[in-house]
Short mmCIF file of C-alpha atoms in Angstrom, two decimals:
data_model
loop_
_atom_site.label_atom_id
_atom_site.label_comp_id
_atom_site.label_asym_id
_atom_site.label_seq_id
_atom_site.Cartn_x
_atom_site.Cartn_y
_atom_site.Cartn_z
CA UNK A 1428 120.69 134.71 66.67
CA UNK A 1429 123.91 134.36 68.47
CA UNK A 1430 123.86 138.14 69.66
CA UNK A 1431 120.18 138.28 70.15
CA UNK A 1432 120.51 135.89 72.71
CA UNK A 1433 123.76 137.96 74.40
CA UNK A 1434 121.45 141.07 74.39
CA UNK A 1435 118.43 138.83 76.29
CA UNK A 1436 121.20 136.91 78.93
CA UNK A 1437 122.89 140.28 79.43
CA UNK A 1438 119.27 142.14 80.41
CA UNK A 1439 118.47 142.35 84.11
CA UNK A 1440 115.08 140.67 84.46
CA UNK A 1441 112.25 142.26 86.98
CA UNK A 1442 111.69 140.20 90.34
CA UNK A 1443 107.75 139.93 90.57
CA UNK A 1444 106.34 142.01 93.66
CA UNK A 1445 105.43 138.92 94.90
CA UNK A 1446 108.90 138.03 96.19
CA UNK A 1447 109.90 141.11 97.08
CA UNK A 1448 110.04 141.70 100.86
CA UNK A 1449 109.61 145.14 102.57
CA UNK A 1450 110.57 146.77 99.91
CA UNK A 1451 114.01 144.52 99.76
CA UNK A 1452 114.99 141.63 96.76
CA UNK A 1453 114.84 138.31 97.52
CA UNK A 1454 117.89 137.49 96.74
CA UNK A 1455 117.27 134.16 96.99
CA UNK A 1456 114.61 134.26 93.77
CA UNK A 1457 116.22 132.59 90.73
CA UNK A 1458 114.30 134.38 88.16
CA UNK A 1459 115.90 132.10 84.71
CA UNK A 1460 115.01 129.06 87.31
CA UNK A 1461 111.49 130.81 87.27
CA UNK A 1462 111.16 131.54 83.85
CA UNK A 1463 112.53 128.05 82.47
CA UNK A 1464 109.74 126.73 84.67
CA UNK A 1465 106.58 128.89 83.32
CA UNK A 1466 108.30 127.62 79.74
CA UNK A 1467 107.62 123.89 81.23
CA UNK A 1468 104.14 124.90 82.00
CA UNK A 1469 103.22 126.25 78.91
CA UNK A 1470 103.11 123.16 77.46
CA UNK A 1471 99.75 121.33 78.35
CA UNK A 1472 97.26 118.50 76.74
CA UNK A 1473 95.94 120.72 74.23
CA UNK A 1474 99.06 122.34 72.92
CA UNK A 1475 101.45 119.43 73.76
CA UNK A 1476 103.67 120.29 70.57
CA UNK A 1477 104.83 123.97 69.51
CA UNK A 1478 106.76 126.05 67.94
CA UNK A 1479 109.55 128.43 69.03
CA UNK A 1480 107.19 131.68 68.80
CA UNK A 1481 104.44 129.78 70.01
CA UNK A 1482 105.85 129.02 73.42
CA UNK A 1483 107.48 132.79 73.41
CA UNK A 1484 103.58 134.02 72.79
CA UNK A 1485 102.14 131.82 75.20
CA UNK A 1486 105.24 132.61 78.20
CA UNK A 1487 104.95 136.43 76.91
CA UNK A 1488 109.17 136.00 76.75
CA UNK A 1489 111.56 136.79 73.63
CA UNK A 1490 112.19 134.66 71.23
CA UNK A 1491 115.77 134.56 72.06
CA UNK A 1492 115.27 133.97 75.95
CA UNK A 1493 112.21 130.75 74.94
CA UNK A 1494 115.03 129.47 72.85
CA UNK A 1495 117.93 129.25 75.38
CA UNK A 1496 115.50 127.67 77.70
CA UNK A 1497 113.97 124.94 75.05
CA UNK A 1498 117.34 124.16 73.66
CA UNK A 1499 118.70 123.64 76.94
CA UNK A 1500 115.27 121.21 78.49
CA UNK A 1501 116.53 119.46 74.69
CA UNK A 1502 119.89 119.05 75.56
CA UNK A 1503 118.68 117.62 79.01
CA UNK A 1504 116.60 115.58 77.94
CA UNK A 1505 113.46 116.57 78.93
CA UNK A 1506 112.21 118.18 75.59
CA UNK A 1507 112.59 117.30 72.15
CA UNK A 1508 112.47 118.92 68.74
CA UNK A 1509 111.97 118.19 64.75
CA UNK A 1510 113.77 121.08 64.14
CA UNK A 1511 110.79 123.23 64.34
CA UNK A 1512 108.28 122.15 66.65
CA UNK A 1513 109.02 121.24 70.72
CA UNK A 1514 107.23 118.71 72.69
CA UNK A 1515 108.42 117.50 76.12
CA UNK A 1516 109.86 114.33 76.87
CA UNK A 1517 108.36 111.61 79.64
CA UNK A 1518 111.75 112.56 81.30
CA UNK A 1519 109.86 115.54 82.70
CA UNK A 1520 107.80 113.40 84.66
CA UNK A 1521 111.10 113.04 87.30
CA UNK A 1522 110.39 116.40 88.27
CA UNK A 1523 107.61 115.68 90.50
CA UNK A 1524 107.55 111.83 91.09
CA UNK A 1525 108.57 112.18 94.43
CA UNK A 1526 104.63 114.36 95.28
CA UNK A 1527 103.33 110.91 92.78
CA UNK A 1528 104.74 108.64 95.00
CA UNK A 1529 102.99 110.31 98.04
CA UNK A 1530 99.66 111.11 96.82
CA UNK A 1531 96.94 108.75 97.26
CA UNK A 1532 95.57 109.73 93.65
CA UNK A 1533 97.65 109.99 90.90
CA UNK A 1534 96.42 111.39 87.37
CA UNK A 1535 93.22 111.86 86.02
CA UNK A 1536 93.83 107.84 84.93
CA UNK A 1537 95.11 106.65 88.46
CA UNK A 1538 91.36 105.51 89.76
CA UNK A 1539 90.21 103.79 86.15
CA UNK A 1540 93.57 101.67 87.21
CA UNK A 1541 92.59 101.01 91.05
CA UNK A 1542 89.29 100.02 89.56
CA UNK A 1543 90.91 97.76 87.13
CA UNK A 1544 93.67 96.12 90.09
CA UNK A 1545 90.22 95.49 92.17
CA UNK A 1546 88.42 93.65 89.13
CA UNK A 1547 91.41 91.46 87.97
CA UNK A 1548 93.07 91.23 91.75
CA UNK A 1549 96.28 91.50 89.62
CA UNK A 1550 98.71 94.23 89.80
CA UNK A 1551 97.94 96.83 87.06
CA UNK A 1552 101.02 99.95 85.67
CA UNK A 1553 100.56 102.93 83.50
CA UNK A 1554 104.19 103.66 81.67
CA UNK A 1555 105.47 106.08 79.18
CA UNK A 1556 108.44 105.70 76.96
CA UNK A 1557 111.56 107.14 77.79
CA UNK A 1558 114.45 106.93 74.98
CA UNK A 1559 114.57 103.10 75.14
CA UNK A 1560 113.03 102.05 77.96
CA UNK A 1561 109.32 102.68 79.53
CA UNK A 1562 108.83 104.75 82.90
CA UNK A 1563 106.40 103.84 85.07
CA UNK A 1564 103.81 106.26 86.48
CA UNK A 1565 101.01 105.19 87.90
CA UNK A 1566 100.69 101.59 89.75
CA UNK A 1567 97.64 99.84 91.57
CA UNK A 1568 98.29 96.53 93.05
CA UNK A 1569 95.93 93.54 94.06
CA UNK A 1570 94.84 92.71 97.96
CA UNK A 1571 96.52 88.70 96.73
CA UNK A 1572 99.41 87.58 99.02
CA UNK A 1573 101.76 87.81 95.56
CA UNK A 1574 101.91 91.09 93.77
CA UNK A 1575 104.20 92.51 91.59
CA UNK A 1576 106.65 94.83 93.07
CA UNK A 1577 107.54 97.96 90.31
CA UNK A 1578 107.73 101.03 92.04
CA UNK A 1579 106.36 103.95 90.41
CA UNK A 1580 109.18 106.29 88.35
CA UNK A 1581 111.30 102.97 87.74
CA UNK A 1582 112.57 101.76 84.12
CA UNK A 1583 112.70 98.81 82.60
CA UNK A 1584 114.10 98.05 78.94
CA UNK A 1585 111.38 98.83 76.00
CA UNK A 1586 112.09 96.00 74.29
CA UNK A 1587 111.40 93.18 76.86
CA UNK A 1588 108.19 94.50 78.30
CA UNK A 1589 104.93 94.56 76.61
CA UNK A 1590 104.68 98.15 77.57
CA UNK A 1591 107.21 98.78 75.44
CA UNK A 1592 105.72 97.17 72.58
CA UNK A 1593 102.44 98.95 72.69
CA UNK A 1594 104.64 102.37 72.80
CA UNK A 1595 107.04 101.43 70.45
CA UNK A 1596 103.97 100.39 68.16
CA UNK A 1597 102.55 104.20 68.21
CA UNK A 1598 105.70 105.32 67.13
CA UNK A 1599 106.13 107.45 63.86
CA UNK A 1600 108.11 104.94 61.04
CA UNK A 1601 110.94 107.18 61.07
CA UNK A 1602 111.36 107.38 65.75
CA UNK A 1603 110.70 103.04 65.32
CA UNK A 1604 113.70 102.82 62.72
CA UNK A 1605 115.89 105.11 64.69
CA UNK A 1606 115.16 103.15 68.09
CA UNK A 1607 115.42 99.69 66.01
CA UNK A 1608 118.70 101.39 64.36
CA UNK A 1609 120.42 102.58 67.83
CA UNK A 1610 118.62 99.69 70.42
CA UNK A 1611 120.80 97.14 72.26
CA UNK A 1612 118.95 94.38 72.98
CA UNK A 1613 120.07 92.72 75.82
CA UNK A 1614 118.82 88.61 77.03
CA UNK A 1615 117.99 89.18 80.12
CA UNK A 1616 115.82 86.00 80.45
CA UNK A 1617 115.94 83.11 78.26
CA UNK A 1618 112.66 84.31 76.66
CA UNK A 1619 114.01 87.56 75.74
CA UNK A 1620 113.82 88.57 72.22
CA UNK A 1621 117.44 89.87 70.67
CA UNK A 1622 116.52 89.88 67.32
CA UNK A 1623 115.73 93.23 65.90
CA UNK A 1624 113.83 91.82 62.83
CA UNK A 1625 111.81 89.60 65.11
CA UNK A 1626 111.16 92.68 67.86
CA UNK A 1627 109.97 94.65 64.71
CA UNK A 1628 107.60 91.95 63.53
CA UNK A 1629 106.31 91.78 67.17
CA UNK A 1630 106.03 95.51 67.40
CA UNK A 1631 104.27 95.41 64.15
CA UNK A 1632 101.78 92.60 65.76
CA UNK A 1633 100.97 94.83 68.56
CA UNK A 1634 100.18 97.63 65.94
CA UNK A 1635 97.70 95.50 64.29
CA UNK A 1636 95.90 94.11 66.79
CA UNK A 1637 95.86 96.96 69.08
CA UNK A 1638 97.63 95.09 72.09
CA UNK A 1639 100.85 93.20 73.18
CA UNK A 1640 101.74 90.18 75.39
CA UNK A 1641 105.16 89.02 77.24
CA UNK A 1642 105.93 86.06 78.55
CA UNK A 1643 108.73 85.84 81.08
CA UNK A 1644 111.12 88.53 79.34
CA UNK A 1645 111.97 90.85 82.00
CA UNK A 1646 111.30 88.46 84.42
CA UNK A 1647 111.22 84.77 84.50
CA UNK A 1648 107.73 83.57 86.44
CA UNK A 1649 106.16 87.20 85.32
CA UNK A 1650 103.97 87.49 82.16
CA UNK A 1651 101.94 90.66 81.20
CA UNK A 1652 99.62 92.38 78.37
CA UNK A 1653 98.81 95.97 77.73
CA UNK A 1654 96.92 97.93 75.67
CA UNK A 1655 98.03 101.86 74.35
CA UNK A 1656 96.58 104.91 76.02
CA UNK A 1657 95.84 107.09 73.22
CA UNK A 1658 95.05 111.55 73.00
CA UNK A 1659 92.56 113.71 71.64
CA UNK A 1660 95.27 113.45 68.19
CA UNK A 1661 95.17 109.70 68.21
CA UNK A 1662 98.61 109.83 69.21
CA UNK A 1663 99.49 106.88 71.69
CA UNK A 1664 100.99 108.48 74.71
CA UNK A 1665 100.79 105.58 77.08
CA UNK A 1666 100.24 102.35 77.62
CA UNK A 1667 98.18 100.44 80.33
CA UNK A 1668 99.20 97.09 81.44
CA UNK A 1669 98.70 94.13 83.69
CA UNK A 1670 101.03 91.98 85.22
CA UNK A 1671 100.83 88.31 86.89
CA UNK A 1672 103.12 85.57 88.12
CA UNK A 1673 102.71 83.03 85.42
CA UNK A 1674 101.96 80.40 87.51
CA UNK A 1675 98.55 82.10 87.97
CA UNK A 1676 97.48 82.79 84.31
CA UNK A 1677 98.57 81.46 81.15
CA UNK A 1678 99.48 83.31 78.21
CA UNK A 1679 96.18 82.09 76.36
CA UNK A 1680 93.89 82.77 79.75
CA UNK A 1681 95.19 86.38 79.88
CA UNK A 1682 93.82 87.00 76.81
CA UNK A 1683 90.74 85.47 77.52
CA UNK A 1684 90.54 87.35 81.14
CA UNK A 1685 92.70 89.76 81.09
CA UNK A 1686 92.56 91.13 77.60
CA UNK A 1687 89.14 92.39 77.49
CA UNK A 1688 89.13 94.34 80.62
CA UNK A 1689 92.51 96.01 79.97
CA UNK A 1690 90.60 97.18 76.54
CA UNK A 1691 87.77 98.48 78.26
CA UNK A 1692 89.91 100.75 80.77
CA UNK A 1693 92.41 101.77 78.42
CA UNK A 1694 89.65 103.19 76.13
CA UNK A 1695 87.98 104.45 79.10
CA UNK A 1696 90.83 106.80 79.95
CA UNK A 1697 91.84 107.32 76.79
CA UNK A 1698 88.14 109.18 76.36
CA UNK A 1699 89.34 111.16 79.40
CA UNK A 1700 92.05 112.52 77.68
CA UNK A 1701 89.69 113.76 75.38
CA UNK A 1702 88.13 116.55 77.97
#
């Protein structure tokens, strides 16, 4: 493989006509910058998890060039692999969170969460997991005087959000015990759970029942519930929560309020996923 791979790096690649001007190279075109890109693209909703030849058919590249470029998103961390099959990571999302932040609509999910913000007049957050925390990616906030202030692309630590719970609950049994194995879990608020056989039985919990609740982890005075965001596989690839001061809502009138909206919405784009 090694000198496949010398014979593919060594060849010249062709500039497209496209950025050639009068008849001259643009000799500012970084064609590997191009083609790890179209590699990026290839993956999409419906084939969110291929193989090595797969991605070469679907790029129309060698198998030696669609490996350098996989290994290396891997290595970065915006890919991942079994050994055999690649999927991208939510790390890939950085690459264009600074257009997110700007546009008014974010996501085929972004109005189902306006629409949810308007009926709770709470703040509302889509987030992904990333390694061992969640990433935030979409956000809708309430017209109240208080709201919660996350900005979209920030982190915050898996285990102390109920974000994280939901995610961590769609995990595979082998990607939980790895996270449980390798996961510091820091007290960042009195309320914070430490204990990895407790997080597991609350990760379990949210498994079970099909949603997860916080109270004052991350933040003292902020409580919040979500529910997972799931894909056409069943896979959970999301997870759609609400937050509040806790001076507004209780733990017990969140899920009396709260809960069965955030179920409604979170199924609702979870059927969009579907199309």
């Amino acid at each position: 493989m090694a000198n496949d791979d010398l014979r593919d790096e060594d060849r010249t690649d062709v500039i497209p006509d496209a950025v050639v001007e009068a008849g001259n190279e643009d000799r500012d075109y970084v064609t590997s910058l191009a083609r790890g890109l179209e590699v990026i693209r290839a993956f999409n909703r419906a084939k969110s998890r291929m193989t090595l030849s797969e991605v070469a058919e679907r790029t129309a590249m060698t198998r030696a060039a669609v490996r350098r470029f996989l290994l290396t998103l891997v290595r970065e961390g915006y890919a991942e692999t079994d050994g055999k099959y690649f999927r991208l990571r939510p790390k890939v999302l950085e690459l264009g969170f600074s257009l997110l932040s700007s546009m008014d609509i974010t996501e085929i999910m972004q109005p189902v969460v306006d629409e949810l913000a308007q009926r709770l007049q709470e703040s509302v957050f889509v987030a992904v997991l990333d390694d061992d925390a969640v990433r935030y990616v979409a956000r809708a906030t309430s017209q109240r005087v208080v709201s919660i202030g996350i900005n979209l692309g920030s982190r915050a630590p898996a285990h102390a959000v109920s974000t994280g719970r939901v995610l961590l609950a769609g995990l595979p049994e082998d990607k939980l015990n790895e996270y449980l194995d390798n996961a510091v879990l820091e007290k960042i608020t009195p309320n914070t759970v430490t204990s990895k056989v407790q997080l597991a039985s609350l990760i379990d919990e949210a498994r079970r029942q099909g949603w997860a609740i916080v109270d004052q982890e991350l933040e003292v005075g902020l409580r919040s519930i979500s529910a997972p965001i799931k894909n056409r596989a069943g896979e959970v690839v999301a997870a759609l929560n609400v937050c509040c001061p806790s001076v507004r809502l209780t733990t017990k009138e969140m899920q009396a309020q709260v809960l069965p909206e955030l179920l409604d919405a979170a199924s609702r784009i979870s059927l969009m996923m579907l199309r």
